């Protein structure tokens, strides 16, 4: 899946080997566009928008792959599309709520675990460091565990293929399988980096508020979730802008390390699908006189 300024395109390979596309136009209200221009707020808005868009694309990919093209009837396809249109909004809401729930879990569980060690580590600084450590262990452990399942491994391979295509495009190379496979599967603008930056940024922000008593600490963590997300997004943007500056490029290295878990080396047929999706996005945006500067929609992972 790739997204440009106005359009998003997903390509899937059907069971019969053909490639099918799903198109979704970004058409947010004017007030949303205004919010997306405000620093620290734009990250939260972009996150919600990406989650909604990504949920629709994932629904399409899952449903269409499972259907056998040889057995489809035109009237059945129309009925299914109509029913899916009715379901999409619900899917988008579920996607956003799922992210919020996961964020609460990843934020609060480390708080309670760290507090168990208060008799040993009683200082605020020590508690925050412990909390961050447990948060990293929980995050990395979860990603590593799910990455071992065949279906998630395949998703991470496609994730790597997306990054390789973008890196190839940004290097001004022709989008061939050989050229794409020669590029890195890591990218500074990836949403995986964003997740890690929320942990790092949160550690520094939490130093500004008390950690005791426990209920105050819990309330602070909940109230600061939007703040952490907003600042982390700005850090992600900064690391992308600095990636070609000799010393500052290392600011984004922690995020790249995490991508070693969230991306896998893709197979050639997966790269072909990623190239097809990217080229189709390029064509659609050119047809609509848009400047085709695709950006990976990774914030929805």
XYZ file of N, CA and C in Angstrom, residues 14-266:
759
model
N -3.912 -11.969 -6.529
C -4.984 -12.928 -6.312
C -4.452 -14.355 -6.404
N -5.309 -15.295 -6.065
C -4.896 -16.694 -6.099
C -4.558 -17.169 -7.504
N -5.134 -16.514 -8.531
C -4.850 -16.908 -9.909
C -3.621 -16.191 -10.473
N -2.928 -15.408 -9.620
C -1.703 -14.736 -10.044
C -1.900 -13.323 -10.551
N -3.142 -12.901 -10.773
C -3.393 -11.549 -11.262
C -3.250 -10.536 -10.125
N -2.988 -9.292 -10.504
C -2.854 -8.214 -9.526
C -4.084 -7.319 -9.607
N -4.678 -7.073 -8.470
C -5.871 -6.233 -8.399
C -5.578 -5.035 -7.499
N -6.238 -3.898 -7.801
C -5.964 -2.654 -7.092
C -7.192 -2.169 -6.330
N -6.909 -1.487 -5.250
C -7.956 -0.802 -4.484
C -7.542 0.658 -4.354
N -8.482 1.558 -4.640
C -8.180 2.994 -4.640
C -9.019 3.692 -3.574
N -8.399 4.614 -2.893
C -9.111 5.405 -1.901
C -8.566 6.822 -1.923
N -9.448 7.770 -2.150
C -9.045 9.173 -2.216
C -9.097 9.804 -0.833
N -8.059 10.533 -0.499
C -8.056 11.296 0.749
C -8.911 12.542 0.537
N -9.942 12.672 1.323
C -10.814 13.836 1.181
C -11.261 14.336 2.547
N -10.307 14.752 3.377
C -10.663 15.206 4.727
C -11.342 16.572 4.696
N -12.172 16.855 5.696
C -12.804 18.184 5.788
C -11.752 19.281 5.920
N -12.164 20.506 5.641
C -11.238 21.633 5.690
C -10.594 21.827 7.056
N -11.372 21.604 8.118
C -10.824 21.811 9.465
C -9.751 20.782 9.786
N -9.877 19.578 9.194
C -8.853 18.559 9.402
C -7.564 18.977 8.701
N -7.702 19.522 7.499
C -6.540 20.013 6.764
C -5.829 21.108 7.542
N -6.611 21.946 8.207
C -6.022 23.015 9.020
C -5.238 22.439 10.192
N -5.825 21.447 10.865
C -5.144 20.828 12.007
C -3.851 20.143 11.579
N -3.819 19.604 10.370
C -2.635 18.889 9.889
C -1.473 19.822 9.584
N -1.715 21.107 9.676
C -0.634 22.082 9.472
C -0.112 22.638 10.798
N -0.699 22.213 11.908
C -0.298 22.729 13.212
C 0.674 21.755 13.877
N 1.905 22.180 14.155
C 2.878 21.285 14.801
C 2.339 20.719 16.109
N 2.719 19.476 16.400
C 2.358 18.727 17.597
C 0.910 18.239 17.587
N 0.040 18.902 16.836
C -1.329 18.415 16.681
C -1.435 17.582 15.409
N -0.682 17.949 14.385
C -0.772 17.277 13.091
C -0.427 15.795 13.176
N 0.445 15.431 14.106
C 0.822 14.032 14.239
C -0.343 13.170 14.679
N -1.129 13.671 15.632
C -2.284 12.920 16.129
C -3.337 12.789 15.029
N -3.551 13.896 14.297
C -4.520 13.871 13.201
C -4.071 12.893 12.112
N -2.783 12.940 11.767
C -2.255 12.034 10.742
C -2.362 10.588 11.171
N -2.172 10.337 12.465
C -2.263 8.978 12.999
C -3.679 8.433 12.867
N -4.662 9.242 13.229
C -6.058 8.822 13.134
C -6.446 8.598 11.676
N -6.037 9.528 10.816
C -6.365 9.408 9.396
C -5.731 8.160 8.791
N -4.477 7.911 9.113
C -3.781 6.743 8.581
C -4.403 5.443 9.079
N -4.820 5.432 10.347
C -5.458 4.240 10.897
C -6.765 3.944 10.174
N -7.542 4.986 9.905
C -8.815 4.811 9.209
C -8.593 4.316 7.783
N -7.674 4.955 7.072
C -7.386 4.565 5.691
C -6.805 3.154 5.639
N -5.866 2.880 6.519
C -5.221 1.573 6.529
C -6.194 0.456 6.812
N -7.154 0.677 7.703
C -8.142 -0.347 8.015
C -8.960 -0.715 6.781
N -9.306 0.261 5.978
C -10.083 -0.004 4.766
C -9.262 -0.800 3.754
N -8.016 -0.433 3.594
C -7.151 -1.146 2.662
C -6.929 -2.587 3.113
N -6.733 -2.782 4.414
C -6.520 -4.131 4.926
C -7.764 -4.999 4.758
N -8.934 -4.408 4.938
C -10.183 -5.142 4.747
C -10.303 -5.606 3.305
N -10.003 -4.715 2.379
C -10.044 -5.082 0.960
C -9.078 -6.219 0.662
N -7.837 -6.078 1.120
C -6.812 -7.070 0.815
C -7.197 -8.446 1.351
N -7.734 -8.490 2.557
C -8.105 -9.759 3.174
C -9.279 -10.410 2.457
N -10.315 -9.613 2.181
C -11.522 -10.155 1.565
C -11.277 -10.614 0.130
N -10.576 -9.827 -0.649
C -10.391 -10.146 -2.058
C -9.443 -11.323 -2.255
N -8.448 -11.450 -1.415
C -7.516 -12.563 -1.567
C -8.224 -13.900 -1.330
N -9.125 -13.924 -0.389
C -9.784 -15.175 -0.031
C -10.792 -15.635 -1.069
N -11.211 -14.752 -1.978
C -12.195 -15.123 -2.989
C -11.506 -15.721 -4.210
N -12.118 -16.711 -4.802
C -11.599 -17.338 -6.011
C -12.142 -16.598 -7.230
N -11.263 -15.963 -8.012
C -11.722 -15.185 -9.165
C -12.561 -16.001 -10.143
N -12.332 -17.311 -10.261
C -13.050 -18.131 -11.224
C -14.491 -18.377 -10.805
N -14.757 -18.224 -9.519
C -16.095 -18.515 -9.016
C -16.935 -17.264 -8.787
N -16.373 -16.089 -9.076
C -17.100 -14.853 -8.785
C -18.166 -14.580 -9.838
N -19.296 -14.121 -9.401
C -20.363 -13.666 -10.277
C -20.494 -12.161 -10.100
N -20.814 -11.457 -11.184
C -20.835 -9.992 -11.146
C -21.811 -9.466 -10.103
N -22.989 -10.100 -10.013
C -23.969 -9.605 -9.040
C -23.504 -9.826 -7.614
N -22.732 -10.920 -7.380
C -22.216 -11.168 -6.044
C -21.184 -10.117 -5.676
N -20.354 -9.733 -6.657
C -19.331 -8.724 -6.390
C -19.983 -7.394 -6.035
N -21.050 -7.057 -6.742
C -21.715 -5.780 -6.466
C -22.300 -5.786 -5.066
N -22.951 -6.913 -4.703
C -23.551 -6.999 -3.369
C -22.489 -6.905 -2.287
N -21.367 -7.575 -2.494
C -20.309 -7.564 -1.488
C -19.698 -6.178 -1.356
N -19.522 -5.493 -2.494
C -18.951 -4.157 -2.433
C -19.876 -3.215 -1.679
N -21.190 -3.368 -1.933
C -22.133 -2.497 -1.245
C -22.121 -2.766 0.250
N -22.061 -4.048 0.632
C -22.056 -4.365 2.051
C -20.763 -3.895 2.703
N -19.656 -3.998 1.955
C -18.370 -3.574 2.507
C -18.348 -2.065 2.710
N -18.987 -1.336 1.795
C -19.024 0.112 1.952
C -19.699 0.480 3.260
N -20.725 -0.272 3.616
C -21.438 0.005 4.862
C -20.591 -0.343 6.077
N -19.661 -1.313 5.887
C -18.864 -1.787 7.015
C -17.584 -0.981 7.215
N -17.113 -0.304 6.189
C -15.803 0.340 6.231
C -15.650 1.330 7.378
N -16.702 2.137 7.573
C -16.603 3.129 8.640
C -16.394 2.441 9.975
N -17.129 1.353 10.204
C -16.963 0.614 11.441
C -15.574 0.034 11.573
N -15.034 -0.484 10.477
C -13.683 -1.040 10.494
C -12.664 0.042 10.835
N -12.846 1.215 10.257
C -11.918 2.317 10.525
C -11.944 2.702 12.001
N -13.147 2.776 12.559
C -13.281 3.130 13.980
C -12.610 2.076 14.855
N -12.825 0.804 14.508
C -12.200 -0.283 15.268
C -10.686 -0.171 15.205
N -10.162 0.182 14.029
C -8.708 0.325 13.887
C -8.150 1.395 14.802
N -8.826 2.534 14.840
C -8.365 3.635 15.697
C -8.480 3.248 17.170
N -9.616 2.656 17.544
C -9.814 2.270 18.938
C -8.817 1.194 19.370
N -8.488 0.292 18.447
C -7.515 -0.756 18.755
C -6.155 -0.154 19.055
N -5.774 0.854 18.277
C -4.491 1.509 18.518
C -4.498 2.198 19.874
N -5.589 2.911 20.176
C -5.673 3.615 21.451
C -5.599 2.628 22.611
N -6.315 1.499 22.490
C -6.288 0.481 23.544
C -4.872 -0.054 23.729
N -4.198 -0.365 22.604
C -2.828 -0.883 22.678
C -1.904 0.139 23.322
N -2.113 1.413 23.000
C -1.285 2.465 23.580
C -1.495 2.543 25.090
N -2.727 2.394 25.534
C -3.002 2.405 26.965
C -2.302 1.239 27.646
N -2.397 0.060 27.036
C -1.776 -1.127 27.619
C -0.269 -0.966 27.710
N 0.337 -0.530 26.604
C 1.789 -0.376 26.555
C 2.270 0.749 27.484
N 1.378 1.680 27.791
C 1.756 2.807 28.654
C 1.590 2.462 30.128
N 0.504 1.793 30.482
C 0.169 1.607 31.895
C 0.782 0.359 32.527
N 0.872 -0.731 31.797
C 1.446 -1.949 32.385
C 2.870 -1.713 32.893
N 3.748 -1.052 32.116
C 5.090 -0.782 32.636
C 5.085 0.087 33.897
N 4.083 0.954 34.031
C 3.974 1.793 35.228
C 3.790 0.921 36.467
N 2.876 -0.025 36.387
C 2.586 -0.879 37.542
C 3.758 -1.821 37.848
N 4.409 -2.304 36.798
C 5.554 -3.190 37.022
C 6.690 -2.423 37.688
N 6.973 -1.220 37.161
C 8.048 -0.410 37.741
C 7.742 -0.055 39.191
N 6.472 0.196 39.481
C 6.096 0.569 40.850
C 6.330 -0.570 41.834
N 6.293 -1.815 41.349
C 6.574 -2.963 42.218
C 8.011 -2.936 42.735
N 8.889 -2.262 42.007
C 10.296 -2.176 42.386
C 10.606 -0.905 43.185
N 9.571 -0.173 43.582
C 9.801 1.080 44.305
C 10.575 0.882 45.609
N 10.380 -0.218 46.343
C 11.198 -0.416 47.554
C 12.692 -0.477 47.248
N 13.042 -0.885 46.033
C 14.451 -0.982 45.647
C 14.897 0.269 44.901
N 14.044 0.731 43.979
C 14.338 1.941 43.186
C 13.246 2.946 43.507
N 13.518 3.842 44.435
C 12.481 4.748 44.921
C 12.489 6.115 44.259
N 13.619 6.531 43.703
C 13.709 7.858 43.105
C 12.882 7.981 41.834
N 12.438 9.211 41.533
C 11.639 9.460 40.335
C 12.404 9.080 39.069
N 13.672 9.491 38.991
C 14.470 9.198 37.812
C 14.613 7.698 37.608
N 14.894 6.972 38.669
C 15.037 5.530 38.580
C 13.745 4.857 38.153
N 12.619 5.337 38.690
C 11.324 4.774 38.332
C 11.002 4.998 36.853
N 11.329 6.172 36.370
C 11.070 6.477 34.957
C 11.951 5.621 34.054
N 13.187 5.425 34.445
C 14.093 4.589 33.649
C 13.611 3.136 33.648
N 13.166 2.654 34.817
C 12.630 1.298 34.902
C 11.375 1.156 34.036
N 10.520 2.141 34.132
C 9.288 2.130 33.349
C 9.594 2.067 31.855
N 10.559 2.856 31.424
C 10.949 2.862 30.010
C 11.545 1.527 29.598
N 12.359 0.952 30.470
C 12.971 -0.342 30.180
C 11.907 -1.422 30.002
N 10.944 -1.474 30.917
C 9.885 -2.476 30.822
C 9.006 -2.235 29.585
N 8.836 -0.972 29.239
C 8.046 -0.653 28.053
C 8.752 -1.161 26.794
N 10.062 -0.978 26.741
C 10.835 -1.470 25.604
C 10.799 -3.001 25.530
N 10.954 -3.645 26.681
C 10.913 -5.114 26.714
C 9.553 -5.618 26.230
N 8.479 -4.966 26.689
C 7.129 -5.364 26.299
C 6.925 -5.157 24.804
N 7.377 -4.015 24.291
C 7.211 -3.693 22.875
C 8.003 -4.648 21.986
N 9.293 -4.794 22.286
C 10.153 -5.644 21.464
C 9.739 -7.114 21.565
N 9.362 -7.527 22.764
C 8.933 -8.910 22.945
C 7.676 -9.221 22.152
N 6.756 -8.287 22.162
C 5.512 -8.481 21.419
C 5.777 -8.562 19.916
N 6.558 -7.601 19.398
C 6.844 -7.588 17.962
C 7.591 -8.843 17.535
N 8.574 -9.246 18.347
C 9.352 -10.440 18.004
C 8.455 -11.682 17.993
N 7.570 -11.779 18.963
C 6.703 -12.951 19.063
C 5.769 -13.069 17.869
N 5.086 -11.962 17.541
C 4.134 -12.022 16.426
C 4.850 -12.194 15.091
N 6.110 -11.724 15.013
C 6.849 -11.828 13.745
C 7.219 -13.263 13.416
N 7.095 -14.163 14.387
C 7.424 -15.561 14.155
C 6.275 -16.333 13.505
N 5.083 -15.761 13.510
C 3.947 -16.436 12.882
C 4.028 -16.250 11.367
N 3.664 -17.264 10.591
C 3.801 -17.190 9.127
C 3.076 -16.009 8.497
N 1.860 -15.720 8.951
C 1.087 -14.659 8.318
C 1.702 -13.280 8.589
N 2.161 -13.042 9.823
C 2.783 -11.750 10.136
C 4.141 -11.635 9.457
N 4.861 -12.737 9.363
C 6.132 -12.704 8.643
C 5.920 -12.270 7.198
N 4.852 -12.753 6.582
C 4.558 -12.380 5.198
C 4.195 -10.893 5.108
N 3.432 -10.419 6.089
C 3.093 -8.988 6.127
C 4.364 -8.156 6.247
N 5.282 -8.581 7.105
C 6.534 -7.847 7.288
C 7.413 -7.906 6.034
N 7.280 -8.975 5.240
C 8.003 -9.039 3.972
C 7.462 -7.987 3.004
N 6.160 -7.856 2.955
C 5.568 -6.811 2.109
C 5.938 -5.423 2.633
N 6.034 -5.305 3.937
C 6.480 -4.051 4.548
C 7.896 -3.714 4.061
N 8.759 -4.695 4.068
C 10.109 -4.499 3.566
C 10.119 -4.150 2.090
N 9.218 -4.771 1.309
C 9.127 -4.478 -0.120
C 8.714 -3.030 -0.364
N 7.788 -2.527 0.449
C 7.377 -1.115 0.335
C 8.568 -0.189 0.551
N 9.319 -0.448 1.601
C 10.478 0.389 1.901
C 11.510 0.341 0.783
N 11.750 -0.849 0.240
C 12.723 -0.995 -0.828
C 12.302 -0.206 -2.068
N 11.013 -0.236 -2.384
C 10.506 0.502 -3.537
C 10.702 2.004 -3.336
N 10.370 2.498 -2.143
C 10.524 3.926 -1.867
C 12.000 4.334 -1.930
N 12.865 3.524 -1.341
C 14.292 3.827 -1.376
C 14.832 3.824 -2.806
N 14.323 2.911 -3.622
C 14.737 2.845 -5.024
C 14.256 4.087 -5.777
N 13.016 4.480 -5.528
C 12.440 5.671 -6.167
C 13.199 6.930 -5.762
N 13.503 7.044 -4.482
C 14.206 8.236 -3.995
C 15.658 8.272 -4.456
N 16.190 7.129 -4.888
C 17.548 7.072 -5.430
C 17.553 7.304 -6.946
N 16.359 7.608 -7.495
C 16.214 7.869 -8.940
C 16.631 6.679 -9.790
N 16.344 5.483 -9.311
C 16.623 4.270 -10.069
C 15.337 3.745 -10.698
N 15.476 3.054 -11.808
C 14.321 2.451 -12.446
C 13.744 1.383 -11.517
N 12.415 1.344 -11.450
C 11.759 0.407 -10.540
C 11.669 -0.979 -11.178
N 12.783 -1.682 -11.139
C 12.816 -3.079 -11.552
C 13.005 -3.940 -10.308
N 12.690 -5.207 -10.421
C 12.834 -6.104 -9.271
C 14.280 -6.123 -8.783
N 15.223 -6.179 -9.723
C 16.637 -6.233 -9.353
C 17.069 -4.959 -8.634
N 16.672 -3.795 -9.165
C 17.053 -2.522 -8.534
C 16.423 -2.379 -7.154
N 15.160 -2.752 -7.041
C 14.451 -2.636 -5.758
C 15.069 -3.564 -4.722
N 15.363 -4.787 -5.111
C 15.938 -5.750 -4.174
C 17.324 -5.320 -3.689
N 17.994 -4.474 -4.456
C 19.328 -4.024 -4.048
C 19.291 -2.927 -2.992
N 18.105 -2.362 -2.742
C 17.975 -1.264 -1.787
C 17.699 -1.791 -0.377
N 17.847 -0.903 0.595
C 17.620 -1.273 1.995
C 16.129 -1.435 2.287
N 15.811 -2.322 3.198
C 14.422 -2.488 3.626
C 14.079 -1.551 4.783
N 15.007 -0.697 5.175
C 14.794 0.249 6.268
C 14.556 1.652 5.701
N 13.723 2.426 6.395
C 13.441 3.787 5.928
C 13.145 4.694 7.121
N 13.664 5.913 7.060
C 13.538 6.849 8.174
C 12.094 7.250 8.454
N 11.229 7.195 7.442
C 9.870 7.712 7.613
C 8.896 6.632 8.076
N 9.380 5.489 8.439
C 8.520 4.359 8.791
C 7.786 4.583 10.116
N 6.567 4.082 10.172
C 5.787 4.197 11.391
C 6.340 3.367 12.527
N 7.131 2.346 12.215
C 7.778 1.569 13.272
C 8.694 2.465 14.096
N 9.386 3.373 13.404
C 10.245 4.334 14.099
C 9.411 5.219 15.019
N 8.232 5.581 14.544
C 7.338 6.417 15.338
C 6.997 5.742 16.663
N 6.717 4.443 16.610
C 6.377 3.708 17.829
C 7.514 3.765 18.839
N 8.733 3.562 18.343
C 9.884 3.592 19.255
C 10.113 4.990 19.801
N 9.906 5.992 18.964
C 10.106 7.372 19.417
C 9.106 7.764 20.497
N 7.918 7.162 20.491
C 6.965 7.469 21.563
C 7.510 6.998 22.910
N 8.257 5.890 22.895
C 8.852 5.379 24.133
C 9.963 6.313 24.604
N 10.839 6.713 23.681
C 11.981 7.575 24.037
C 11.515 8.960 24.452
N 10.611 9.533 23.647
C 10.088 10.875 23.956
C 9.335 10.848 25.274
N 8.551 9.787 25.495
C 7.798 9.679 26.736
C 8.700 9.704 27.951
N 9.855 9.060 27.872
C 10.779 9.031 29.001
C 11.169 10.446 29.421
N 11.459 11.297 28.455
C 11.866 12.676 28.781
C 10.683 13.521 29.273
N 9.519 13.315 28.684
C 8.350 14.086 29.108
C 7.926 13.693 30.520
N 8.021 12.411 30.850
C 7.619 11.950 32.173
C 8.507 12.516 33.278
N 9.712 12.959 32.913
C 10.596 13.560 33.916
C 10.074 14.901 34.420
N 9.101 15.453 33.725
C 8.554 16.762 34.100
C 7.366 16.656 35.050
N 6.915 15.424 35.330
C 5.746 15.248 36.196
C 6.091 14.250 37.300
N 5.373 14.291 38.409
C 5.683 13.396 39.539
C 5.339 11.942 39.242
N 6.026 11.025 39.913
C 5.738 9.594 39.773
C 5.082 9.018 41.021
N 4.864 9.854 42.026
C 4.305 9.377 43.290
C 3.277 10.381 43.787
N 2.114 9.936 44.261
C 1.669 8.550 44.437
C 1.300 7.890 43.109
N 1.005 6.610 43.162
C 0.780 5.831 41.946
C -0.386 6.357 41.131
N -1.475 6.761 41.787
C -2.649 7.196 41.037
C -2.361 8.466 40.247
N -1.512 9.329 40.800
C -1.119 10.542 40.074
C -0.291 10.173 38.848
N 0.579 9.200 39.038
C 1.418 8.731 37.931
C 0.565 8.152 36.800
N -0.435 7.360 37.158
C -1.318 6.756 36.152
C -2.093 7.832 35.405
N -2.647 8.787 36.155
C -3.407 9.871 35.521
C -2.519 10.675 34.585
N -1.296 10.980 35.032
C -0.361 11.734 34.184
C -0.065 10.994 32.884
N 0.148 9.688 32.991
C 0.472 8.914 31.788
C -0.677 8.944 30.789
N -1.900 8.843 31.287
C -3.066 8.855 30.402
C -3.228 10.224 29.743
N -3.125 11.272 30.549
C -3.315 12.617 30.023
C -2.198 13.027 29.054
N -1.025 12.435 29.236
C 0.118 12.818 28.394
C 0.226 12.006 27.106
N -0.650 11.038 26.900
C -0.590 10.232 25.678
C -0.642 11.101 24.417
N -1.604 12.050 24.295
C -1.616 12.896 23.102
C -0.355 13.751 22.975
N 0.198 14.192 24.109
C 1.411 15.008 24.090
C 2.589 14.181 23.569
N 2.717 12.974 24.082
C 3.812 12.093 23.656
C 3.696 11.782 22.172
N 2.488 11.475 21.700
C 2.281 11.167 20.289
C 2.621 12.362 19.407
N 2.192 13.544 19.834
C 2.454 14.752 19.046
C 3.931 15.074 18.942
N 4.641 14.980 20.065
C 6.078 15.277 20.062
C 6.842 14.203 19.288
N 6.462 12.939 19.466
C 7.143 11.840 18.776
C 7.014 11.989 17.258
N 5.860 12.449 16.802
C 5.679 12.657 15.362
C 6.628 13.732 14.842
N 6.792 14.797 15.621
C 7.709 15.868 15.199
C 9.153 15.370 15.179
N 9.499 14.508 16.128
C 10.846 13.922 16.146
C 11.051 13.054 14.910
N 10.028 12.286 14.556
C 10.108 11.451 13.358
C 10.329 12.312 12.123
N 9.598 13.407 12.017
C 9.753 14.317 10.884
C 11.164 14.904 10.851
N 11.670 15.244 12.032
C 13.001 15.836 12.127
C 14.074 14.848 11.676
N 13.973 13.600 12.124
C 14.989 12.610 11.748
C 14.971 12.355 10.245
N 13.791 12.438 9.631
C 13.713 12.250 8.187
C 14.401 13.396 7.446
N 14.229 14.610 7.952
C 14.851 15.769 7.313
C 16.366 15.779 7.501
N 16.819 15.155 8.595
C 18.257 15.183 8.919
C 19.000 13.931 8.460
N 18.334 13.058 7.737
C 18.943 11.760 7.437
C 20.167 11.840 6.537
N 20.343 12.953 5.834
C 21.515 13.105 4.967
C 22.577 14.027 5.566
N 22.355 14.449 6.816
C 23.335 15.299 7.507
C 24.256 14.393 8.330
N 25.578 14.463 8.125
C 26.531 13.501 8.690
C 26.303 13.076 10.132
N 26.163 14.028 11.059
C 26.040 13.667 12.471
C 24.583 13.472 12.883
N 23.717 14.362 12.418
C 22.317 14.317 12.827
C 21.570 13.101 12.285
N 22.121 12.465 11.254
C 21.428 11.301 10.690
C 21.311 10.159 11.694
N 22.172 10.171 12.714
C 22.145 9.103 13.705
C 20.962 9.225 14.664
N 20.259 10.365 14.616
C 19.073 10.521 15.461
C 18.006 9.486 15.116
N 17.963 9.085 13.863
C 16.949 8.136 13.434
C 17.363 6.685 13.505
N 18.593 6.424 13.944
C 19.106 5.049 13.971
C 18.289 4.131 14.883
N 17.875 4.564 16.092
C 17.057 3.668 16.932
C 15.802 3.169 16.217
N 15.168 4.055 15.464
C 13.988 3.657 14.712
C 14.315 2.638 13.633
N 15.461 2.810 13.000
C 15.891 1.859 11.973
C 16.168 0.491 12.592
N 16.722 0.484 13.799
C 16.975 -0.784 14.485
C 15.667 -1.550 14.699
N 14.623 -0.832 15.102
C 13.342 -1.494 15.336
C 12.791 -2.096 14.042
N 13.074 -1.450 12.924
C 12.594 -1.954 11.636
C 13.240 -3.285 11.254
N 14.333 -3.618 11.908
C 14.919 -4.931 11.676
C 13.967 -6.028 12.129
N 13.050 -5.672 13.040
C 12.029 -6.608 13.494
C 10.745 -6.496 12.679
N 10.369 -5.275 12.293
C 9.074 -5.061 11.641
C 9.127 -5.196 10.127
N 10.309 -5.413 9.559
C 10.419 -5.685 8.127
C 11.222 -6.972 7.930
N 10.936 -7.663 6.842
C 11.688 -8.855 6.449
C 12.078 -8.716 4.978
N 13.119 -9.416 4.580
C 13.518 -9.390 3.180
C 12.428 -10.024 2.329
N 11.909 -9.293 1.340
C 10.806 -9.817 0.522
C 11.290 -10.737 -0.592
